[in-house]
Short mmCIF file of C-alpha atoms in Angstrom, two decimals:
data_model
loop_
_atom_site.label_atom_id
_atom_site.label_comp_id
_atom_site.label_asym_id
_atom_site.label_seq_id
_atom_site.Cartn_x
_atom_site.Cartn_y
_atom_site.Cartn_z
CA MET N 2 33.86 -127.01 -170.60
CA VAL N 3 33.76 -127.30 -166.82
CA ILE N 4 30.37 -125.56 -166.70
CA GLY N 5 29.15 -127.87 -169.45
CA ARG N 6 30.19 -130.97 -167.51
CA VAL N 7 28.55 -129.66 -164.34
CA ALA N 8 25.33 -128.86 -166.21
CA ASP N 9 25.36 -132.26 -167.87
CA GLY N 10 25.87 -133.95 -164.52
CA LEU N 11 23.05 -131.96 -162.94
CA GLY N 12 20.79 -132.80 -165.86
CA ARG N 13 21.44 -136.50 -165.50
CA GLY N 14 20.88 -136.26 -161.76
CA VAL N 15 17.55 -134.46 -162.17
CA GLU N 16 16.48 -136.93 -164.85
CA GLY N 17 17.40 -139.89 -162.64
CA LEU N 18 15.60 -138.38 -159.65
CA SER N 19 12.50 -137.71 -161.76
CA GLN N 20 12.47 -141.28 -163.01
CA ALA N 21 12.90 -142.67 -159.49
CA VAL N 22 10.04 -140.53 -158.14
CA SER N 23 7.81 -141.68 -161.02
CA GLU N 24 8.63 -145.33 -160.30
CA THR N 25 8.00 -144.88 -156.60
CA PHE N 26 4.61 -143.14 -156.79
CA PHE N 27 2.97 -144.09 -160.11
CA GLU N 28 4.18 -147.18 -161.96
CA PRO N 29 6.57 -149.11 -159.72
CA VAL N 30 9.47 -150.94 -161.33
CA ILE N 31 11.11 -154.12 -160.06
CA ARG N 32 14.62 -154.60 -161.43
CA LEU N 33 15.37 -158.30 -161.20
CA GLY N 34 18.96 -159.38 -161.76
CA VAL N 35 19.50 -162.92 -163.02
CA THR N 36 22.98 -164.32 -162.79
CA GLY N 37 24.85 -167.56 -162.34
CA LEU N 38 27.95 -169.26 -163.58
CA ALA N 39 28.28 -171.28 -166.77
CA ARG N 40 25.59 -173.92 -167.45
CA SER N 41 23.44 -172.79 -164.53
CA GLY N 42 20.44 -172.10 -166.79
CA LYS N 43 20.04 -168.30 -166.81
CA THR N 44 18.56 -168.11 -170.31
CA VAL N 45 16.13 -170.95 -169.64
CA PHE N 46 15.06 -169.42 -166.32
CA ILE N 47 14.25 -166.01 -167.81
CA THR N 48 12.43 -167.51 -170.79
CA SER N 49 10.30 -169.84 -168.68
CA LEU N 50 9.58 -167.16 -166.05
CA VAL N 51 8.33 -164.69 -168.65
CA ALA N 52 6.31 -167.35 -170.49
CA ASN N 53 4.68 -168.46 -167.24
CA LEU N 54 3.86 -164.88 -166.27
CA LEU N 55 2.25 -164.29 -169.65
CA ASP N 56 0.24 -167.55 -169.35
CA ARG N 57 -0.16 -168.23 -165.66
CA GLY N 58 -1.89 -171.63 -165.56
CA ARG N 59 1.15 -173.31 -163.99
CA MET N 60 1.79 -170.61 -161.35
CA PRO N 61 -0.35 -171.54 -158.33
CA GLY N 62 2.49 -170.67 -155.95
CA LEU N 63 2.42 -167.01 -157.07
CA GLU N 64 -0.45 -165.60 -155.03
CA ALA N 65 -1.25 -162.73 -157.41
CA ALA N 66 -1.64 -165.24 -160.24
CA GLN N 67 -3.58 -167.83 -158.23
CA SER N 68 -6.08 -165.23 -156.99
CA GLY N 69 -6.51 -163.70 -160.43
CA ARG N 70 -5.23 -160.30 -159.36
CA ILE N 71 -2.82 -160.25 -162.29
CA GLU N 72 -5.32 -159.23 -164.94
CA ALA N 73 -2.93 -158.95 -167.87
CA ALA N 74 0.74 -159.25 -168.75
CA TYR N 75 2.44 -157.89 -171.84
CA LEU N 76 5.94 -157.24 -173.15
CA GLN N 77 7.18 -153.72 -173.73
CA PRO N 78 10.43 -152.18 -175.01
CA GLN N 79 13.05 -152.16 -172.27
CA PRO N 80 13.82 -148.72 -170.80
CA ASP N 81 17.58 -148.82 -171.49
CA ASP N 82 18.11 -147.90 -175.13
CA THR N 83 21.75 -149.02 -175.18
CA VAL N 84 21.16 -152.53 -173.75
CA PRO N 85 20.28 -155.38 -176.15
CA ARG N 86 16.84 -156.92 -175.79
CA PHE N 87 16.67 -160.44 -174.36
CA ALA N 88 15.60 -162.64 -177.28
CA PHE N 89 12.60 -164.12 -175.50
CA GLU N 90 10.66 -165.27 -178.55
CA ASP N 91 13.66 -167.05 -180.10
CA HIS N 92 14.52 -168.82 -176.85
CA LEU N 93 10.92 -169.90 -176.22
CA ALA N 94 10.67 -171.32 -179.75
CA ALA N 95 13.85 -173.31 -179.15
CA MET N 96 12.56 -174.76 -175.86
CA THR N 97 9.00 -175.58 -176.94
CA GLY N 98 9.22 -176.23 -180.70
CA PRO N 99 8.52 -179.55 -182.44
CA THR N 100 12.16 -180.58 -181.90
CA PRO N 101 13.09 -178.70 -178.73
CA TYR N 102 16.67 -177.81 -177.83
CA TRP N 103 18.41 -175.68 -175.25
CA PRO N 104 18.92 -172.04 -176.31
CA ASP N 105 22.35 -170.43 -176.48
CA SER N 106 23.80 -169.38 -173.14
CA THR N 107 24.22 -165.82 -171.88
CA ARG N 108 27.18 -164.05 -173.48
CA SER N 109 26.47 -160.39 -172.66
CA VAL N 110 24.10 -158.12 -170.79
CA SER N 111 20.52 -158.08 -172.06
CA GLU N 112 17.21 -156.82 -170.72
CA LEU N 113 13.49 -157.43 -171.05
CA ARG N 114 10.51 -155.49 -169.67
CA LEU N 115 7.33 -157.32 -168.74
CA SER N 116 4.45 -155.13 -167.58
CA LEU N 117 1.77 -156.56 -165.30
CA ARG N 118 -1.66 -155.04 -164.72
CA VAL N 119 -2.39 -155.90 -161.09
CA ARG N 120 -5.48 -155.38 -158.96
CA PRO N 121 -4.38 -154.34 -155.44
CA THR N 122 -5.60 -156.22 -152.39
CA GLY N 123 -8.12 -154.96 -149.83
CA LEU N 124 -10.16 -151.78 -149.98
CA LEU N 125 -7.44 -150.01 -151.95
CA GLY N 126 -8.19 -152.16 -154.97
CA GLY N 127 -11.80 -151.02 -155.09
CA VAL N 128 -10.84 -147.36 -154.81
CA THR N 129 -7.87 -147.07 -157.14
CA GLY N 130 -8.47 -149.88 -159.63
CA PRO N 131 -5.71 -151.88 -161.32
CA ARG N 132 -2.18 -150.51 -161.45
CA THR N 133 0.79 -151.30 -163.67
CA VAL N 134 3.93 -152.88 -162.27
CA HIS N 135 6.92 -153.13 -164.58
CA LEU N 136 9.32 -156.05 -164.23
CA ASP N 137 12.71 -155.26 -165.77
CA ILE N 138 14.74 -158.45 -166.02
CA VAL N 139 18.49 -157.92 -166.41
CA ASP N 140 20.46 -160.93 -167.64
CA TYR N 141 24.22 -160.90 -167.25
CA PRO N 142 26.97 -163.54 -167.14
CA GLY N 143 28.06 -164.64 -163.69
CA GLU N 144 31.64 -164.74 -165.00
CA TRP N 145 31.52 -160.94 -165.25
CA LEU N 146 30.24 -160.68 -161.70
CA LEU N 147 33.27 -162.63 -160.45
CA ASP N 148 35.39 -159.73 -161.67
CA LEU N 149 33.96 -157.44 -159.00
CA ALA N 150 36.28 -159.14 -156.52
CA LEU N 151 39.23 -157.86 -158.59
CA LEU N 152 38.39 -154.29 -157.56
CA GLU N 153 39.90 -155.05 -154.15
CA GLN N 154 43.05 -156.72 -155.53
CA ASP N 155 46.10 -155.24 -157.21
CA PHE N 156 47.91 -157.07 -160.00
CA ALA N 157 50.45 -158.68 -157.69
CA ALA N 158 47.83 -160.09 -155.31
CA TRP N 159 45.64 -161.39 -158.14
CA SER N 160 48.63 -162.95 -159.91
CA GLU N 161 49.80 -164.71 -156.76
CA ALA N 162 46.39 -166.29 -156.10
CA ALA N 163 45.73 -167.15 -159.76
CA LEU N 164 49.12 -168.79 -160.28
CA ALA N 165 48.82 -170.73 -157.01
CA ALA N 166 45.57 -172.28 -158.28
CA ALA N 167 47.02 -172.96 -161.75
CA ARG N 168 50.03 -174.79 -160.31
CA ILE N 169 47.89 -177.39 -158.52
CA ARG N 170 45.47 -178.04 -161.41
CA PRO N 171 46.37 -180.25 -164.37
CA GLU N 172 44.75 -177.70 -166.68
CA GLY N 173 47.32 -175.10 -165.60
CA ALA N 174 50.48 -177.00 -166.54
CA ALA N 175 50.81 -175.48 -170.03
CA TYR N 176 50.43 -171.89 -168.83
CA VAL N 177 52.78 -172.35 -165.87
CA ALA N 178 55.42 -173.75 -168.25
CA LEU N 179 54.89 -170.81 -170.61
CA VAL N 180 55.37 -168.26 -167.81
CA GLU N 181 58.50 -169.99 -166.53
CA ARG N 182 60.24 -169.63 -169.88
CA THR N 183 59.17 -166.00 -170.35
CA ALA N 184 61.45 -163.13 -169.29
CA THR N 185 58.79 -160.90 -167.75
CA ASP N 186 61.27 -158.12 -166.85
CA ASP N 187 62.29 -157.68 -170.49
CA LYS N 188 60.84 -154.92 -172.67
CA LEU N 189 57.21 -155.37 -173.69
CA ASP N 190 56.79 -157.49 -176.80
CA GLU N 191 53.23 -157.68 -178.15
CA PRO N 192 53.49 -161.21 -179.63
CA THR N 193 54.70 -162.46 -176.25
CA ALA N 194 51.91 -160.58 -174.47
CA THR N 195 49.32 -162.03 -176.85
CA ALA N 196 50.66 -165.56 -176.38
CA LEU N 197 50.44 -165.24 -172.59
CA ALA N 198 46.90 -163.84 -172.73
CA ARG N 199 45.84 -166.62 -175.10
CA GLY N 200 47.47 -169.24 -172.86
CA TRP N 201 45.62 -167.89 -169.83
CA THR N 202 42.33 -167.87 -171.74
CA ASP N 203 42.87 -171.50 -172.77
CA TYR N 204 43.51 -172.36 -169.12
CA LEU N 205 40.31 -170.62 -167.99
CA GLN N 206 38.26 -172.47 -170.61
CA ALA N 207 39.79 -175.80 -169.60
CA THR N 208 39.14 -175.25 -165.91
CA ARG N 209 35.55 -174.21 -166.57
CA ASP N 210 35.04 -177.38 -168.63
CA ALA N 211 36.49 -179.36 -165.71
CA GLY N 212 33.80 -177.97 -163.41
CA TYR N 213 35.67 -175.14 -161.70
CA SER N 214 33.91 -171.82 -161.14
CA ASP N 215 36.42 -169.14 -160.18
CA CYS N 216 37.68 -168.16 -163.64
CA THR N 217 38.93 -164.57 -163.71
CA PRO N 218 39.04 -162.28 -165.55
CA GLY N 219 35.56 -163.25 -166.69
CA ARG N 220 35.69 -161.24 -169.92
CA PHE N 221 38.48 -163.49 -171.17
CA LEU N 222 35.81 -166.19 -171.57
CA LEU N 223 33.16 -163.82 -172.94
CA PRO N 224 35.12 -160.95 -174.54
CA GLY N 225 32.47 -159.57 -176.91
CA ASP N 226 33.72 -156.53 -178.81
CA LEU N 227 36.73 -156.24 -176.48
CA GLU N 228 38.41 -159.30 -177.98
CA GLY N 229 42.01 -158.55 -178.89
CA SER N 230 42.07 -155.19 -177.10
CA PRO N 231 44.92 -154.26 -174.71
CA ALA N 232 42.42 -154.34 -171.83
CA LEU N 233 42.13 -158.12 -172.44
CA THR N 234 45.79 -158.75 -173.28
CA PHE N 235 47.38 -159.52 -169.94
CA ALA N 236 47.81 -162.53 -167.66
CA PRO N 237 49.10 -163.33 -164.17
CA LEU N 238 52.86 -163.19 -163.72
CA PRO N 239 55.25 -164.09 -160.89
CA ALA N 240 56.43 -161.24 -158.66
CA SER N 241 59.38 -159.35 -160.13
CA ALA N 242 61.15 -155.99 -160.11
CA ALA N 243 59.09 -154.92 -163.16
CA PRO N 244 61.19 -152.02 -164.50
CA ARG N 245 59.56 -149.28 -166.56
CA GLY N 246 58.59 -150.44 -170.06
CA SER N 247 58.76 -154.13 -169.14
CA LEU N 248 56.17 -156.80 -169.90
CA ALA N 249 55.33 -157.13 -166.20
CA ARG N 250 54.85 -153.37 -165.73
CA GLU N 251 52.60 -153.17 -168.80
CA PHE N 252 50.51 -156.15 -167.65
CA ALA N 253 49.98 -154.45 -164.29
CA ARG N 254 48.85 -151.28 -166.11
CA ARG N 255 46.46 -153.21 -168.35
CA TYR N 256 45.05 -155.05 -165.35
CA GLU N 257 44.19 -151.70 -163.73
CA ALA N 258 42.71 -150.49 -167.05
CA TYR N 259 40.55 -153.62 -167.16
CA LYS N 260 39.17 -152.82 -163.73
CA SER N 261 38.56 -149.12 -164.41
CA GLN N 262 37.28 -149.33 -167.99
CA VAL N 263 35.47 -152.68 -168.03
CA VAL N 264 34.54 -153.84 -164.53
CA LYS N 265 33.56 -150.54 -162.92
CA PRO N 266 31.29 -149.36 -165.78
CA PHE N 267 29.44 -152.68 -165.65
CA PHE N 268 28.90 -152.30 -161.92
CA ARG N 269 27.77 -148.68 -162.24
CA ASN N 270 25.51 -149.08 -165.27
CA HIS N 271 23.82 -152.39 -164.54
CA PHE N 272 24.58 -154.23 -161.35
CA ALA N 273 24.29 -151.37 -158.84
CA ARG N 274 20.71 -150.59 -159.98
CA ILE N 275 19.27 -154.02 -159.16
CA ASP N 276 16.90 -154.40 -156.21
CA ARG N 277 15.97 -158.11 -156.48
CA GLN N 278 18.42 -160.86 -157.39
CA ILE N 279 18.39 -164.57 -158.17
CA VAL N 280 21.67 -166.48 -158.24
CA LEU N 281 21.39 -169.73 -160.22
CA VAL N 282 23.83 -172.51 -159.33
CA ASP N 283 24.53 -175.85 -161.00
CA ALA N 284 25.32 -177.54 -157.69
CA LEU N 285 24.73 -181.01 -159.12
CA GLY N 286 27.35 -180.42 -161.80
CA ALA N 287 29.91 -179.30 -159.21
CA ILE N 288 29.16 -182.33 -157.02
CA HIS N 289 29.62 -184.62 -160.00
CA SER N 290 32.97 -182.96 -160.82
CA GLY N 291 34.30 -183.77 -157.34
CA PRO N 292 35.33 -182.10 -154.06
CA PRO N 293 37.79 -179.56 -155.57
CA ALA N 294 35.11 -178.27 -157.93
CA LEU N 295 32.55 -178.03 -155.12
CA GLU N 296 34.96 -176.08 -152.90
CA ASP N 297 35.84 -173.82 -155.81
CA LEU N 298 32.12 -173.18 -156.33
CA ARG N 299 31.70 -172.28 -152.66
CA ARG N 300 34.54 -169.76 -152.85
CA ALA N 301 33.25 -168.33 -156.12
CA LEU N 302 29.78 -167.84 -154.65
CA ALA N 303 31.28 -166.08 -151.64
CA GLY N 304 33.08 -163.72 -154.02
CA ILE N 305 29.93 -163.09 -156.06
CA LEU N 306 27.68 -162.50 -153.09
CA GLY N 307 30.23 -160.26 -151.42
CA ALA N 308 29.63 -157.80 -154.26
CA PHE N 309 25.97 -157.30 -153.39
CA ARG N 310 24.90 -154.39 -151.23
CA PRO N 311 22.03 -156.11 -149.44
CA GLY N 312 19.61 -154.23 -147.24
CA ARG N 313 16.00 -153.10 -146.98
CA ASN N 314 14.74 -150.61 -149.52
CA SER N 315 13.09 -147.70 -147.79
CA PHE N 316 11.21 -144.67 -149.16
CA LEU N 317 14.43 -142.69 -149.51
CA THR N 318 16.61 -145.49 -150.88
CA ALA N 319 14.02 -146.09 -153.62
CA ILE N 320 14.74 -142.54 -154.77
CA LEU N 321 18.39 -142.04 -153.87
CA GLY N 322 19.85 -145.49 -154.56
CA LYS N 323 18.45 -149.00 -154.37
CA ARG N 324 19.90 -151.90 -152.47
CA VAL N 325 19.24 -155.57 -153.07
CA ASP N 326 16.56 -156.44 -150.52
CA ARG N 327 15.71 -160.01 -151.64
CA ILE N 328 18.17 -162.62 -152.85
CA LEU N 329 17.20 -166.12 -153.95
CA PHE N 330 19.84 -168.83 -154.19
CA ALA N 331 18.49 -171.47 -156.55
CA ALA N 332 20.02 -174.87 -157.23
CA THR N 333 18.96 -175.59 -160.80
CA LYS N 334 18.24 -178.86 -162.62
CA ALA N 335 16.10 -180.26 -159.82
CA ASP N 336 14.41 -182.35 -162.51
CA HIS N 337 17.61 -184.43 -162.64
CA LEU N 338 16.66 -185.81 -159.20
CA HIS N 339 13.62 -187.66 -157.91
CA HIS N 340 11.52 -185.31 -155.78
CA GLU N 341 12.49 -187.27 -152.66
CA GLN N 342 15.97 -185.68 -152.93
CA HIS N 343 14.93 -182.09 -153.64
CA ALA N 344 15.04 -181.10 -149.96
CA ARG N 345 18.59 -182.42 -149.72
CA LEU N 346 19.65 -180.43 -152.77
CA ALA N 347 18.14 -177.28 -151.25
CA ALA N 348 19.98 -177.96 -147.98
CA ILE N 349 23.28 -178.28 -149.86
CA MET N 350 22.52 -174.99 -151.59
CA GLU N 351 21.88 -173.32 -148.23
CA ALA N 352 25.15 -174.66 -146.85
CA LEU N 353 27.12 -173.45 -149.89
CA VAL N 354 25.98 -169.87 -149.36
CA SER N 355 25.56 -169.90 -145.58
CA GLU N 356 28.20 -167.26 -144.88
CA ALA N 357 26.83 -164.87 -147.49
CA ARG N 358 23.26 -165.47 -146.30
CA ARG N 359 24.16 -164.55 -142.74
CA ARG N 360 25.79 -161.35 -143.97
CA ALA N 361 22.74 -160.46 -146.06
CA ASP N 362 20.27 -161.35 -143.30
CA PHE N 363 22.16 -159.19 -140.82
CA SER N 364 21.96 -156.16 -143.10
CA GLY N 365 18.21 -156.50 -143.50
CA ALA N 366 17.82 -158.37 -146.79
CA GLU N 367 15.56 -161.40 -147.08
CA THR N 368 17.20 -164.51 -148.47
CA GLN N 369 16.02 -167.97 -149.40
CA ALA N 370 17.46 -171.11 -150.97
CA MET N 371 15.52 -173.68 -152.96
CA ALA N 372 15.85 -176.34 -155.65
CA ILE N 373 14.14 -175.51 -158.95
CA ALA N 374 13.90 -176.50 -162.59
CA ALA N 375 12.80 -173.64 -164.82
CA LEU N 376 11.94 -176.11 -167.58
CA ARG N 377 11.16 -179.67 -166.58
CA ALA N 378 12.90 -182.07 -168.97
CA THR N 379 12.21 -185.39 -167.21
CA VAL N 380 9.47 -187.50 -165.66
CA GLU N 381 9.77 -189.49 -162.45
CA GLU N 382 9.57 -193.25 -162.08
CA THR N 383 10.01 -195.78 -159.30
CA ARG N 384 11.87 -198.96 -160.23
CA ARG N 385 12.48 -202.13 -158.29
CA VAL N 386 16.23 -202.74 -157.91
CA ASN N 387 17.59 -205.60 -155.78
CA GLY N 388 14.30 -205.75 -153.91
CA ASP N 389 14.20 -202.04 -153.10
CA ASP N 390 12.20 -199.22 -154.66
CA LEU N 391 14.50 -196.73 -156.38
CA GLY N 392 13.37 -193.26 -157.48
CA VAL N 393 14.69 -192.37 -160.94
CA VAL N 394 14.10 -189.69 -163.58
CA ARG N 395 13.67 -190.48 -167.27
CA GLY N 396 14.26 -188.20 -170.23
CA VAL N 397 15.76 -187.83 -173.70
CA LEU N 398 19.56 -187.70 -173.77
CA GLU N 399 20.85 -184.58 -175.49
CA GLU N 400 23.73 -186.36 -177.24
CA THR N 401 21.95 -189.44 -178.60
CA GLY N 402 18.27 -188.50 -178.63
CA LYS N 403 17.47 -191.78 -176.86
CA GLN N 404 15.40 -192.29 -173.71
CA ALA N 405 17.37 -192.99 -170.54
CA ALA N 406 16.64 -193.35 -166.83
CA LEU N 407 18.96 -191.88 -164.20
CA HIS N 408 19.55 -192.37 -160.52
CA PRO N 409 22.51 -190.03 -159.91
CA GLY N 410 23.19 -191.31 -156.40
CA ASP N 411 21.64 -190.40 -153.07
CA LEU N 412 22.64 -186.96 -151.85
CA PRO N 413 23.57 -186.96 -148.14
CA ALA N 414 21.01 -185.77 -145.60
CA ASP N 415 23.77 -183.73 -143.93
CA PRO N 416 25.42 -181.26 -146.37
CA SER N 417 28.64 -181.35 -144.33
CA ALA N 418 29.23 -184.85 -145.68
CA LEU N 419 30.07 -183.10 -148.96
CA LEU N 420 31.28 -179.67 -147.90
CA THR N 421 33.73 -180.83 -145.20
CA PRO N 422 35.85 -183.09 -147.42
CA ALA N 423 35.71 -180.40 -150.11
CA ARG N 424 37.08 -177.80 -147.67
CA ASP N 425 39.71 -180.28 -146.44
CA GLY N 426 41.12 -180.79 -149.92
CA ALA N 427 39.79 -184.25 -150.74
CA GLU N 428 40.32 -185.32 -154.34
CA ALA N 429 37.35 -187.70 -154.60
CA TRP N 430 34.22 -188.69 -152.71
CA LEU N 431 34.80 -191.56 -150.29
CA ASP N 432 31.22 -192.85 -150.34
CA GLY N 433 30.81 -193.21 -154.08
CA ASP N 434 30.24 -191.08 -157.13
CA TYR N 435 27.39 -188.86 -158.29
CA GLY N 436 26.24 -189.28 -161.87
CA VAL N 437 24.96 -186.66 -164.23
CA MET N 438 23.34 -186.74 -167.64
CA ARG N 439 22.48 -183.98 -170.08
CA PHE N 440 18.79 -184.23 -170.91
CA ALA N 441 17.27 -182.41 -173.87
CA PRO N 442 14.04 -180.45 -173.40
CA ALA N 443 11.05 -182.78 -173.51
CA PRO N 444 8.58 -182.31 -176.40
CA SER N 445 5.41 -180.75 -175.04
CA SER N 446 2.17 -179.32 -176.32
CA LEU N 447 1.24 -176.32 -174.21
CA ARG N 448 -2.45 -175.92 -173.55
CA PRO N 449 -3.96 -172.43 -173.82
CA GLY N 450 -3.18 -170.36 -170.72
CA GLU N 451 -0.26 -172.54 -169.62
CA GLY N 452 3.44 -171.81 -169.73
CA PRO N 453 6.22 -174.41 -169.93
CA PRO N 454 6.35 -177.12 -167.21
CA HIS N 455 8.68 -176.39 -164.31
CA ILE N 456 9.53 -177.23 -160.70
CA ARG N 457 8.95 -174.48 -158.09
CA LEU N 458 9.30 -171.61 -160.54
CA ASP N 459 6.06 -170.21 -159.09
CA ARG N 460 7.47 -170.31 -155.56
CA ALA N 461 10.62 -168.56 -156.75
CA ALA N 462 8.50 -165.85 -158.36
CA GLU N 463 6.44 -165.42 -155.19
CA PHE N 464 9.56 -164.84 -153.11
CA LEU N 465 11.12 -162.45 -155.62
CA LEU N 466 8.04 -160.51 -156.71
CA GLY N 467 5.03 -161.41 -154.56
CA ASP N 468 5.24 -158.57 -152.04
CA ARG N 469 5.43 -156.00 -154.86
CA LEU N 470 2.29 -157.35 -156.57
CA ARG N 471 -0.05 -156.77 -153.61
#
């Protein structure tokens, strides 16, 4: 048995090395990770990116498309046989059909391979001819990525931090009351354990709906086939003696099982193989929810980005183990603002991730922040209000189906005007409120050779992929 395990391990190692060598010398592969927290637009981003790479008429900012060096693009089966395929065709039909609507959000890991036939630049292109570059897009929920921070916390430390947050949030009152009337040192009782886990899940859902971001464990919100399993039947508890066989001792054991059997396999099988990453952020939604939500988003992003292993990919690392060498931080829903405010939104995005960017830059990775809209759902207008010109956006409201114009409020030129009160614990913005509306996708008739309308999707693609398409 031991010899069998060794042989199996050697076989997998040789197979992985062979695949890496093939990717390095013959048909290079870019593994692009797409993540973000709830309502950040991951599904829409992937769908629009692929559609605009298949039909590149709206991609002037991607040099390989603008110059015509991308000669063809086509979808192929993804290389990972055990990972579900990203339902590109279904999502595109939802976004661009006669009555468009937003596709369902990401609920599990999925993958899509887009192959590009690219003509190299310079003399090399005339000698070698076109080559194939594979783009493997890996979609995964940002809530799962938050769990990577749990690997450095034991049950007691996680419980202390989680309960401290629950005690100061209105959404946590019911769970805190439930814990206070539960004898956690008594012998394990499964109905009690299930009630606590369900109460914690309800709390996480309520806080997410209120605009908060740091909702762990992430699988409680997106359990998949683990729903009801012991690995997802635990919750934070106050510190106690926790004798053997008690509820508290069993919850600590299940917490460790969650990390070893759920979180670590995800990191090993998917996340650790990514070499380019985009992190999508609904910064406007957090700003609208208020200073506590914005500060919670900042802390959640720091936890997410701390999980990356940024650094330059060299010849050897391409074979022996990739590192993320380009990270794009993208504030989504830029179409909810007049273009005059896009630079301010990008500056806020940069400030939110400034600490993580400095860490990534120091280790050799390239980073960038920008404001994008993967699918443009509005048009811009200028209206005269009280003698002044006011930039607004107009679109179809998702709830009513009626046209509406929005001016959400002027974002500050200095991001610290938002981030400082958020860090200091302010409960509301002193200088006014920031509005938000949910616009439905705009009906559109795509001309031949054009993908869906967007804002800066081509520039995002150039940063993430451009150097590998030369």
